[in-house]
PDB file of C-alpha atoms in Angstrom:
ATOM      1  CA  MET J  25      50.747 -24.319 -45.319  1.00  0.00           C
ATOM      2  CA  SER J  26      48.071 -26.908 -46.081  1.00  0.00           C
ATOM      3  CA  LEU J  27      46.547 -26.098 -42.688  1.00  0.00           C
ATOM      4  CA  ILE J  28      46.193 -22.415 -43.631  1.00  0.00           C
ATOM      5  CA  LYS J  29      44.534 -23.425 -46.892  1.00  0.00           C
ATOM      6  CA  LEU J  30      42.181 -25.674 -44.951  1.00  0.00           C
ATOM      7  CA  PHE J  31      41.218 -22.783 -42.644  1.00  0.00           C
ATOM      8  CA  ILE J  32      40.545 -20.525 -45.618  1.00  0.00           C
ATOM      9  CA  GLU J  33      38.586 -23.065 -47.640  1.00  0.00           C
ATOM     10  CA  ASN J  34      36.334 -23.866 -44.692  1.00  0.00           C
ATOM     11  CA  GLU J  35      36.028 -20.237 -43.547  1.00  0.00           C
ATOM     12  CA  VAL J  36      37.189 -21.193 -40.074  1.00  0.00           C
ATOM     13  CA  ASN J  37      36.886 -18.439 -37.458  1.00  0.00           C
ATOM     14  CA  LEU J  38      40.143 -18.092 -35.530  1.00  0.00           C
ATOM     15  CA  HIS J  39      40.546 -16.225 -32.263  1.00  0.00           C
ATOM     16  CA  THR J  40      44.305 -15.855 -32.858  1.00  0.00           C
ATOM     17  CA  LEU J  41      46.627 -16.734 -35.713  1.00  0.00           C
ATOM     18  CA  ASP J  42      50.243 -16.487 -34.558  1.00  0.00           C
ATOM     19  CA  LEU J  43      52.943 -16.837 -37.203  1.00  0.00           C
ATOM     20  CA  GLU J  44      56.324 -17.330 -35.563  1.00  0.00           C
ATOM     21  CA  ALA J  45      59.704 -17.860 -37.202  1.00  0.00           C
ATOM     22  CA  SER J  46      62.944 -17.143 -35.368  1.00  0.00           C
ATOM     23  CA  ASN J  47      65.087 -19.008 -37.894  1.00  0.00           C
ATOM     24  CA  THR J  48      65.731 -17.625 -41.370  1.00  0.00           C
ATOM     25  CA  ASN J  49      65.742 -21.195 -42.693  1.00  0.00           C
ATOM     26  CA  TYR J  50      61.952 -20.942 -42.610  1.00  0.00           C
ATOM     27  CA  ASP J  51      61.785 -17.743 -44.683  1.00  0.00           C
ATOM     28  CA  THR J  52      60.502 -19.451 -47.835  1.00  0.00           C
ATOM     29  CA  TYR J  53      57.836 -21.282 -45.868  1.00  0.00           C
ATOM     30  CA  ILE J  54      56.697 -18.039 -44.189  1.00  0.00           C
ATOM     31  CA  GLU J  55      56.724 -16.191 -47.525  1.00  0.00           C
ATOM     32  CA  ASN J  56      54.360 -18.782 -49.001  1.00  0.00           C
ATOM     33  CA  ILE J  57      51.973 -18.606 -46.032  1.00  0.00           C
ATOM     34  CA  LEU J  58      51.882 -14.813 -46.204  1.00  0.00           C
ATOM     35  CA  GLU J  59      51.231 -14.946 -49.941  1.00  0.00           C
ATOM     36  CA  ILE J  60      48.266 -17.288 -49.415  1.00  0.00           C
ATOM     37  CA  ILE J  61      46.854 -14.943 -46.780  1.00  0.00           C
ATOM     38  CA  LEU J  62      47.288 -11.960 -49.107  1.00  0.00           C
ATOM     39  CA  GLN J  63      45.416 -13.780 -51.839  1.00  0.00           C
ATOM     40  CA  ASN J  64      42.481 -14.207 -49.462  1.00  0.00           C
ATOM     41  CA  PRO J  65      41.921 -10.769 -47.875  1.00  0.00           C
ATOM     42  CA  ASN J  66      38.483 -11.701 -46.545  1.00  0.00           C
ATOM     43  CA  PHE J  67      40.109 -14.320 -44.348  1.00  0.00           C
ATOM     44  CA  ILE J  68      41.955 -11.555 -42.492  1.00  0.00           C
ATOM     45  CA  SER J  69      39.015  -9.196 -42.292  1.00  0.00           C
ATOM     46  CA  ASN J  70      36.280 -11.653 -41.396  1.00  0.00           C
ATOM     47  CA  ASN J  71      37.795 -14.772 -39.862  1.00  0.00           C
ATOM     48  CA  ILE J  72      40.756 -13.718 -37.691  1.00  0.00           C
ATOM     49  CA  ARG J  73      40.223 -11.771 -34.512  1.00  0.00           C
ATOM     50  CA  ASN J  74      43.922 -11.437 -33.570  1.00  0.00           C
ATOM     51  CA  LEU J  75      46.763 -11.748 -36.061  1.00  0.00           C
ATOM     52  CA  LYS J  76      50.251 -11.993 -34.550  1.00  0.00           C
ATOM     53  CA  PHE J  77      53.589 -11.953 -36.343  1.00  0.00           C
ATOM     54  CA  SER J  78      56.708 -13.079 -34.465  1.00  0.00           C
ATOM     55  CA  ILE J  79      59.130 -13.025 -37.358  1.00  0.00           C
ATOM     56  CA  SER J  80      62.788 -12.123 -36.911  1.00  0.00           C
ATOM     57  CA  SER J  81      63.600 -12.088 -40.616  1.00  0.00           C
ATOM     58  CA  SER J  82      64.182  -8.737 -42.315  1.00  0.00           C
ATOM     59  CA  GLY J  83      63.998 -10.204 -45.821  1.00  0.00           C
ATOM     60  CA  SER J  84      62.379  -7.806 -48.267  1.00  0.00           C
ATOM     61  CA  LYS J  85      59.716 -10.275 -49.459  1.00  0.00           C
ATOM     62  CA  ILE J  86      58.543 -11.054 -45.939  1.00  0.00           C
ATOM     63  CA  VAL J  87      58.581  -7.414 -44.871  1.00  0.00           C
ATOM     64  CA  ASN J  88      56.639  -6.342 -47.969  1.00  0.00           C
ATOM     65  CA  ARG J  89      54.022  -9.023 -47.479  1.00  0.00           C
ATOM     66  CA  VAL J  90      53.569  -8.343 -43.786  1.00  0.00           C
ATOM     67  CA  THR J  91      53.271  -4.634 -44.566  1.00  0.00           C
ATOM     68  CA  GLN J  92      50.621  -5.345 -47.184  1.00  0.00           C
ATOM     69  CA  ILE J  93      48.669  -7.523 -44.756  1.00  0.00           C
ATOM     70  CA  ILE J  94      48.784  -4.885 -42.031  1.00  0.00           C
ATOM     71  CA  ASN J  95      47.803  -2.129 -44.429  1.00  0.00           C
ATOM     72  CA  SER J  96      44.940  -4.191 -45.862  1.00  0.00           C
ATOM     73  CA  ASN J  97      43.435  -4.576 -42.417  1.00  0.00           C
ATOM     74  CA  GLN J  98      40.636  -2.042 -42.158  1.00  0.00           C
ATOM     75  CA  ASN J  99      40.444  -2.222 -38.384  1.00  0.00           C
ATOM     76  CA  LEU J 100      43.972  -2.592 -36.985  1.00  0.00           C
ATOM     77  CA  LYS J 101      43.779  -1.573 -33.334  1.00  0.00           C
ATOM     78  CA  LYS J 102      46.914  -2.914 -31.680  1.00  0.00           C
ATOM     79  CA  ILE J 103      50.510  -3.466 -32.757  1.00  0.00           C
ATOM     80  CA  SER J 104      53.498  -4.725 -30.763  1.00  0.00           C
ATOM     81  CA  PHE J 105      57.189  -4.429 -31.567  1.00  0.00           C
ATOM     82  CA  ILE J 106      59.151  -7.020 -29.620  1.00  0.00           C
ATOM     83  CA  SER J 107      62.963  -7.237 -29.364  1.00  0.00           C
ATOM     84  CA  ASN J 108      63.756  -6.737 -33.054  1.00  0.00           C
ATOM     85  CA  THR J 109      64.619  -3.065 -33.573  1.00  0.00           C
ATOM     86  CA  ASN J 110      65.347  -3.651 -37.268  1.00  0.00           C
ATOM     87  CA  THR J 111      61.785  -4.854 -37.755  1.00  0.00           C
ATOM     88  CA  PHE J 112      60.426  -1.623 -36.305  1.00  0.00           C
ATOM     89  CA  LEU J 113      62.655   0.384 -38.637  1.00  0.00           C
ATOM     90  CA  LEU J 114      61.345  -1.561 -41.612  1.00  0.00           C
ATOM     91  CA  TYR J 115      57.719  -0.915 -40.683  1.00  0.00           C
ATOM     92  CA  GLN J 116      58.259   2.787 -40.004  1.00  0.00           C
ATOM     93  CA  SER J 117      57.239   3.623 -43.551  1.00  0.00           C
ATOM     94  CA  LEU J 118      53.847   2.045 -42.942  1.00  0.00           C
ATOM     95  CA  LEU J 119      53.261   4.064 -39.787  1.00  0.00           C
ATOM     96  CA  LEU J 120      54.453   7.242 -41.505  1.00  0.00           C
ATOM     97  CA  SER J 121      52.262   6.765 -44.545  1.00  0.00           C
ATOM     98  CA  LYS J 122      49.320   9.144 -44.697  1.00  0.00           C
ATOM     99  CA  GLU J 123      47.550   6.577 -46.869  1.00  0.00           C
ATOM    100  CA  SER J 124      47.734   3.889 -44.193  1.00  0.00           C
ATOM    101  CA  ASN J 125      44.467   2.689 -42.696  1.00  0.00           C
ATOM    102  CA  CYS J 126      46.013   2.405 -39.249  1.00  0.00           C
ATOM    103  CA  SER J 127      46.243   6.179 -38.740  1.00  0.00           C
ATOM    104  CA  ASN J 128      42.532   6.212 -37.885  1.00  0.00           C
ATOM    105  CA  THR J 129      42.196   2.791 -36.229  1.00  0.00           C
ATOM    106  CA  LEU J 130      45.372   2.067 -34.246  1.00  0.00           C
ATOM    107  CA  ASN J 131      44.770   2.720 -30.548  1.00  0.00           C
ATOM    108  CA  THR J 132      47.530   0.695 -28.830  1.00  0.00           C
ATOM    109  CA  ILE J 133      51.284   0.405 -29.429  1.00  0.00           C
ATOM    110  CA  ILE J 134      53.614  -1.756 -27.329  1.00  0.00           C
ATOM    111  CA  PHE J 135      57.410  -1.442 -27.451  1.00  0.00           C
ATOM    112  CA  TYR J 136      59.183  -4.341 -25.762  1.00  0.00           C
ATOM    113  CA  TYR J 137      63.006  -4.485 -25.586  1.00  0.00           C
ATOM    114  CA  ILE J 138      63.370  -2.027 -28.488  1.00  0.00           C
ATOM    115  CA  ASN J 139      66.568   0.010 -28.832  1.00  0.00           C
ATOM    116  CA  PHE J 140      65.560   3.531 -29.888  1.00  0.00           C
ATOM    117  CA  ASN J 141      69.116   4.576 -30.706  1.00  0.00           C
ATOM    118  CA  GLY J 142      69.172   5.891 -34.272  1.00  0.00           C
ATOM    119  CA  ILE J 143      65.396   5.701 -34.694  1.00  0.00           C
ATOM    120  CA  ASN J 144      64.078   9.013 -35.991  1.00  0.00           C
ATOM    121  CA  ASN J 145      60.697  10.492 -36.964  1.00  0.00           C
ATOM    122  CA  LEU J 146      58.947   9.105 -33.882  1.00  0.00           C
ATOM    123  CA  ASP J 147      57.238  12.445 -33.347  1.00  0.00           C
ATOM    124  CA  LYS J 148      55.921  12.359 -36.925  1.00  0.00           C
ATOM    125  CA  ILE J 149      54.603   8.822 -36.452  1.00  0.00           C
ATOM    126  CA  PHE J 150      52.707   9.631 -33.272  1.00  0.00           C
ATOM    127  CA  GLU J 151      51.507  12.962 -34.626  1.00  0.00           C
ATOM    128  CA  GLN J 152      49.430  11.306 -37.334  1.00  0.00           C
ATOM    129  CA  LEU J 153      47.979   8.445 -35.272  1.00  0.00           C
ATOM    130  CA  ASN J 154      44.623  10.067 -34.684  1.00  0.00           C
ATOM    131  CA  VAL J 155      42.984   7.648 -32.241  1.00  0.00           C
ATOM    132  CA  LEU J 156      45.978   6.397 -30.257  1.00  0.00           C
ATOM    133  CA  GLU J 157      44.932   5.846 -26.649  1.00  0.00           C
ATOM    134  CA  SER J 158      47.661   3.698 -25.159  1.00  0.00           C
ATOM    135  CA  VAL J 159      51.457   3.436 -25.477  1.00  0.00           C
ATOM    136  CA  HIS J 160      53.453   0.896 -23.468  1.00  0.00           C
ATOM    137  CA  ILE J 161      57.253   1.046 -23.130  1.00  0.00           C
ATOM    138  CA  ILE J 162      58.662  -2.082 -21.527  1.00  0.00           C
ATOM    139  CA  PHE J 163      62.386  -2.548 -20.869  1.00  0.00           C
ATOM    140  CA  CYS J 164      63.538  -0.514 -23.867  1.00  0.00           C
ATOM    141  CA  TYR J 165      66.935   1.055 -24.538  1.00  0.00           C
ATOM    142  CA  SER J 166      68.082   4.592 -25.431  1.00  0.00           C
ATOM    143  CA  LEU J 167      64.958   6.194 -24.027  1.00  0.00           C
ATOM    144  CA  ASP J 168      66.678   9.571 -23.738  1.00  0.00           C
ATOM    145  CA  SER J 169      66.650   9.741 -27.551  1.00  0.00           C
ATOM    146  CA  PHE J 170      63.012   8.618 -27.621  1.00  0.00           C
ATOM    147  CA  ILE J 171      61.980  11.277 -25.117  1.00  0.00           C
ATOM    148  CA  GLN J 172      63.661  14.125 -27.007  1.00  0.00           C
ATOM    149  CA  GLN J 173      61.426  13.321 -29.978  1.00  0.00           C
ATOM    150  CA  ILE J 174      58.228  12.713 -28.023  1.00  0.00           C
ATOM    151  CA  ILE J 175      58.283  16.076 -26.259  1.00  0.00           C
ATOM    152  CA  LYS J 176      57.992  17.745 -29.684  1.00  0.00           C
ATOM    153  CA  LEU J 177      54.473  16.359 -30.127  1.00  0.00           C
ATOM    154  CA  THR J 178      51.708  18.929 -30.335  1.00  0.00           C
ATOM    155  CA  LYS J 179      49.133  16.382 -29.159  1.00  0.00           C
ATOM    156  CA  PRO J 180      48.977  14.365 -25.909  1.00  0.00           C
ATOM    157  CA  PHE J 181      51.229  11.316 -25.635  1.00  0.00           C
ATOM    158  CA  LYS J 182      49.181   8.741 -23.746  1.00  0.00           C
ATOM    159  CA  LEU J 183      51.910   6.664 -22.134  1.00  0.00           C
ATOM    160  CA  LYS J 184      50.173   4.008 -20.029  1.00  0.00           C
ATOM    161  CA  SER J 185      53.121   1.762 -19.084  1.00  0.00           C
ATOM    162  CA  LEU J 186      56.777   2.526 -18.364  1.00  0.00           C
ATOM    163  CA  PHE J 187      59.125  -0.212 -17.179  1.00  0.00           C
ATOM    164  CA  LEU J 188      62.747   0.877 -17.111  1.00  0.00           C
ATOM    165  CA  LEU J 189      65.667  -1.394 -17.845  1.00  0.00           C
ATOM    166  CA  MET J 190      68.447   1.199 -17.670  1.00  0.00           C
ATOM    167  CA  ARG J 191      69.033   4.517 -15.958  1.00  0.00           C
ATOM    168  CA  LEU J 192      67.590   7.633 -17.508  1.00  0.00           C
ATOM    169  CA  GLN J 193      68.826  11.151 -17.072  1.00  0.00           C
ATOM    170  CA  ILE J 194      66.626  12.758 -14.428  1.00  0.00           C
ATOM    171  CA  GLU J 195      66.101  15.730 -16.741  1.00  0.00           C
ATOM    172  CA  SER J 196      64.833  13.483 -19.546  1.00  0.00           C
ATOM    173  CA  LEU J 197      62.516  11.592 -17.243  1.00  0.00           C
ATOM    174  CA  GLN J 198      61.102  14.859 -15.951  1.00  0.00           C
ATOM    175  CA  LEU J 199      60.318  15.961 -19.510  1.00  0.00           C
ATOM    176  CA  LEU J 200      58.573  12.657 -20.206  1.00  0.00           C
ATOM    177  CA  LEU J 201      56.510  12.759 -17.012  1.00  0.00           C
ATOM    178  CA  GLN J 202      55.564  16.380 -17.629  1.00  0.00           C
ATOM    179  CA  LYS J 203      54.268  15.290 -21.032  1.00  0.00           C
ATOM    180  CA  SER J 204      52.640  11.985 -20.089  1.00  0.00           C
ATOM    181  CA  GLY J 205      52.631  11.470 -16.329  1.00  0.00           C
ATOM    182  CA  ASN J 206      48.917  12.058 -15.974  1.00  0.00           C
ATOM    183  CA  TYR J 207      48.216   9.101 -18.307  1.00  0.00           C
ATOM    184  CA  LEU J 208      50.697   6.714 -16.677  1.00  0.00           C
ATOM    185  CA  GLU J 209      49.097   3.696 -14.964  1.00  0.00           C
ATOM    186  CA  ASN J 210      51.880   1.077 -14.814  1.00  0.00           C
ATOM    187  CA  LEU J 211      55.351   1.981 -13.563  1.00  0.00           C
ATOM    188  CA  GLY J 212      58.195  -0.359 -12.705  1.00  0.00           C
ATOM    189  CA  ASP J 213      61.914  -0.744 -11.994  1.00  0.00           C
ATOM    190  CA  CYS J 214      62.520   2.975 -11.849  1.00  0.00           C
ATOM    191  CA  LEU J 215      64.702   3.379  -8.742  1.00  0.00           C
ATOM    192  CA  ASN J 216      67.921   1.999 -10.165  1.00  0.00           C
ATOM    193  CA  TYR J 217      70.255   4.926  -9.581  1.00  0.00           C
ATOM    194  CA  ASN J 218      71.794   3.589  -6.342  1.00  0.00           C
ATOM    195  CA  ASN J 219      72.071   7.191  -5.325  1.00  0.00           C
ATOM    196  CA  LEU J 220      69.975   8.744  -2.566  1.00  0.00           C
ATOM    197  CA  SER J 221      69.638  12.149  -4.199  1.00  0.00           C
ATOM    198  CA  SER J 222      68.676  10.736  -7.612  1.00  0.00           C
ATOM    199  CA  ASP J 223      66.161   8.272  -6.183  1.00  0.00           C
ATOM    200  CA  GLN J 224      64.563  11.003  -4.098  1.00  0.00           C
ATOM    201  CA  GLN J 225      64.389  13.296  -7.126  1.00  0.00           C
ATOM    202  CA  LEU J 226      62.726  10.567  -9.135  1.00  0.00           C
ATOM    203  CA  LEU J 227      60.173   9.794  -6.444  1.00  0.00           C
ATOM    204  CA  GLN J 228      59.329  13.473  -6.217  1.00  0.00           C
ATOM    205  CA  LEU J 229      58.798  13.611  -9.986  1.00  0.00           C
ATOM    206  CA  ILE J 230      56.373  10.688  -9.749  1.00  0.00           C
ATOM    207  CA  ILE J 231      54.560  12.383  -6.874  1.00  0.00           C
ATOM    208  CA  ASN J 232      54.328  15.628  -8.847  1.00  0.00           C
ATOM    209  CA  TYR J 233      53.213  14.271 -12.214  1.00  0.00           C
ATOM    210  CA  CYS J 234      51.735  10.768 -11.820  1.00  0.00           C
ATOM    211  CA  LYS J 235      48.386  10.719 -10.039  1.00  0.00           C
ATOM    212  CA  ASN J 236      46.820   7.678 -11.706  1.00  0.00           C
ATOM    213  CA  ILE J 237      49.288   4.861 -11.024  1.00  0.00           C
ATOM    214  CA  ARG J 238      47.580   1.459 -10.682  1.00  0.00           C
ATOM    215  CA  PHE J 239      50.613  -0.848 -10.835  1.00  0.00           C
ATOM    216  CA  LEU J 240      53.823   0.190  -9.042  1.00  0.00           C
ATOM    217  CA  ASP J 241      56.985  -1.912  -8.817  1.00  0.00           C
ATOM    218  CA  LEU J 242      59.942  -0.213  -7.098  1.00  0.00           C
ATOM    219  CA  HIS J 243      63.489  -1.527  -6.720  1.00  0.00           C
ATOM    220  CA  SER J 244      66.245   0.326  -4.882  1.00  0.00           C
ATOM    221  CA  ARG J 245      69.335  -0.383  -2.808  1.00  0.00           C
ATOM    222  CA  ILE J 246      68.826   2.828  -0.878  1.00  0.00           C
ATOM    223  CA  ASN J 247      67.022   2.358   2.439  1.00  0.00           C
ATOM    224  CA  ASP J 248      66.770   6.053   3.306  1.00  0.00           C
ATOM    225  CA  ILE J 249      63.983   6.748   0.828  1.00  0.00           C
ATOM    226  CA  THR J 250      61.241   5.049   2.840  1.00  0.00           C
ATOM    227  CA  SER J 251      59.502   8.292   3.765  1.00  0.00           C
ATOM    228  CA  SER J 252      59.456   9.397   0.118  1.00  0.00           C
ATOM    229  CA  ILE J 253      57.953   6.057  -0.904  1.00  0.00           C
ATOM    230  CA  PHE J 254      55.212   6.421   1.706  1.00  0.00           C
ATOM    231  CA  SER J 255      54.488   9.914   0.389  1.00  0.00           C
ATOM    232  CA  LEU J 256      54.173   8.493  -3.110  1.00  0.00           C
ATOM    233  CA  ILE J 257      51.822   5.715  -1.974  1.00  0.00           C
ATOM    234  CA  GLU J 258      49.666   8.224  -0.138  1.00  0.00           C
ATOM    235  CA  ASN J 259      49.505  10.312  -3.296  1.00  0.00           C
ATOM    236  CA  ILE J 260      48.294   7.459  -5.541  1.00  0.00           C
ATOM    237  CA  LYS J 261      46.418   5.213  -3.100  1.00  0.00           C
ATOM    238  CA  GLN J 262      43.034   5.997  -4.612  1.00  0.00           C
ATOM    239  CA  ASN J 263      43.914   4.173  -7.857  1.00  0.00           C
ATOM    240  CA  LEU J 264      46.658   1.774  -6.723  1.00  0.00           C
ATOM    241  CA  ASN J 265      45.852  -1.916  -7.296  1.00  0.00           C
ATOM    242  CA  TYR J 266      49.297  -3.516  -7.136  1.00  0.00           C
ATOM    243  CA  LEU J 267      52.370  -2.537  -5.128  1.00  0.00           C
ATOM    244  CA  SER J 268      55.780  -4.192  -4.961  1.00  0.00           C
ATOM    245  CA  ILE J 269      58.756  -2.634  -3.140  1.00  0.00           C
ATOM    246  CA  ASN J 270      62.192  -4.238  -3.102  1.00  0.00           C
ATOM    247  CA  LEU J 271      64.750  -2.360  -0.984  1.00  0.00           C
TER     248      LEU J 271
END
């Protein structure tokens, strides 16, 4: 805490300030640090280029203070939700708020290991993010539920990265790629059906809807899809920078 005070008093310019606490025993300590930061709003605006929170606690004081810090930032451009689904639920109100500054500044959202089961209002959140240019979904759960909400959007959904951890219904994936396939640049771990027909269907969906893939990582136990993979590579070769195939 004294180090934070020292930074503030000397107007130190920080490239990144990363506050991490995976143990609730440190909640009081984190609360005090956040309170000091809140009392010095210019430190956030003028002296920190990247502010990162890796806090597993869902205590109301910490959540309220983090929310205040995020909302006080006049130029929030990127936010990541990593592993803790409860944390995302707690910050939903901020993203849904029409008074929030981030609706006109936030251009990148990353979801990493988030379980979307029971999470609602995603379409409303994305609908009011006016300058969002990049969404990344990395090894998340319950994507079928996520997709059913996203396809309701009246504006484009600029999905740039999709790395699958679990099988999706082919019908759901088709709806997602119809909505966002043209924006997709990074695609991985998608051939996990262990079924020739399903893997071929999926490859055909990628061929049909995803023309701008730059990073492609395919895993399958089916060897009879080689010709479909070559067709896919031919279709995206103009933009492809990285290719990994594990059969």
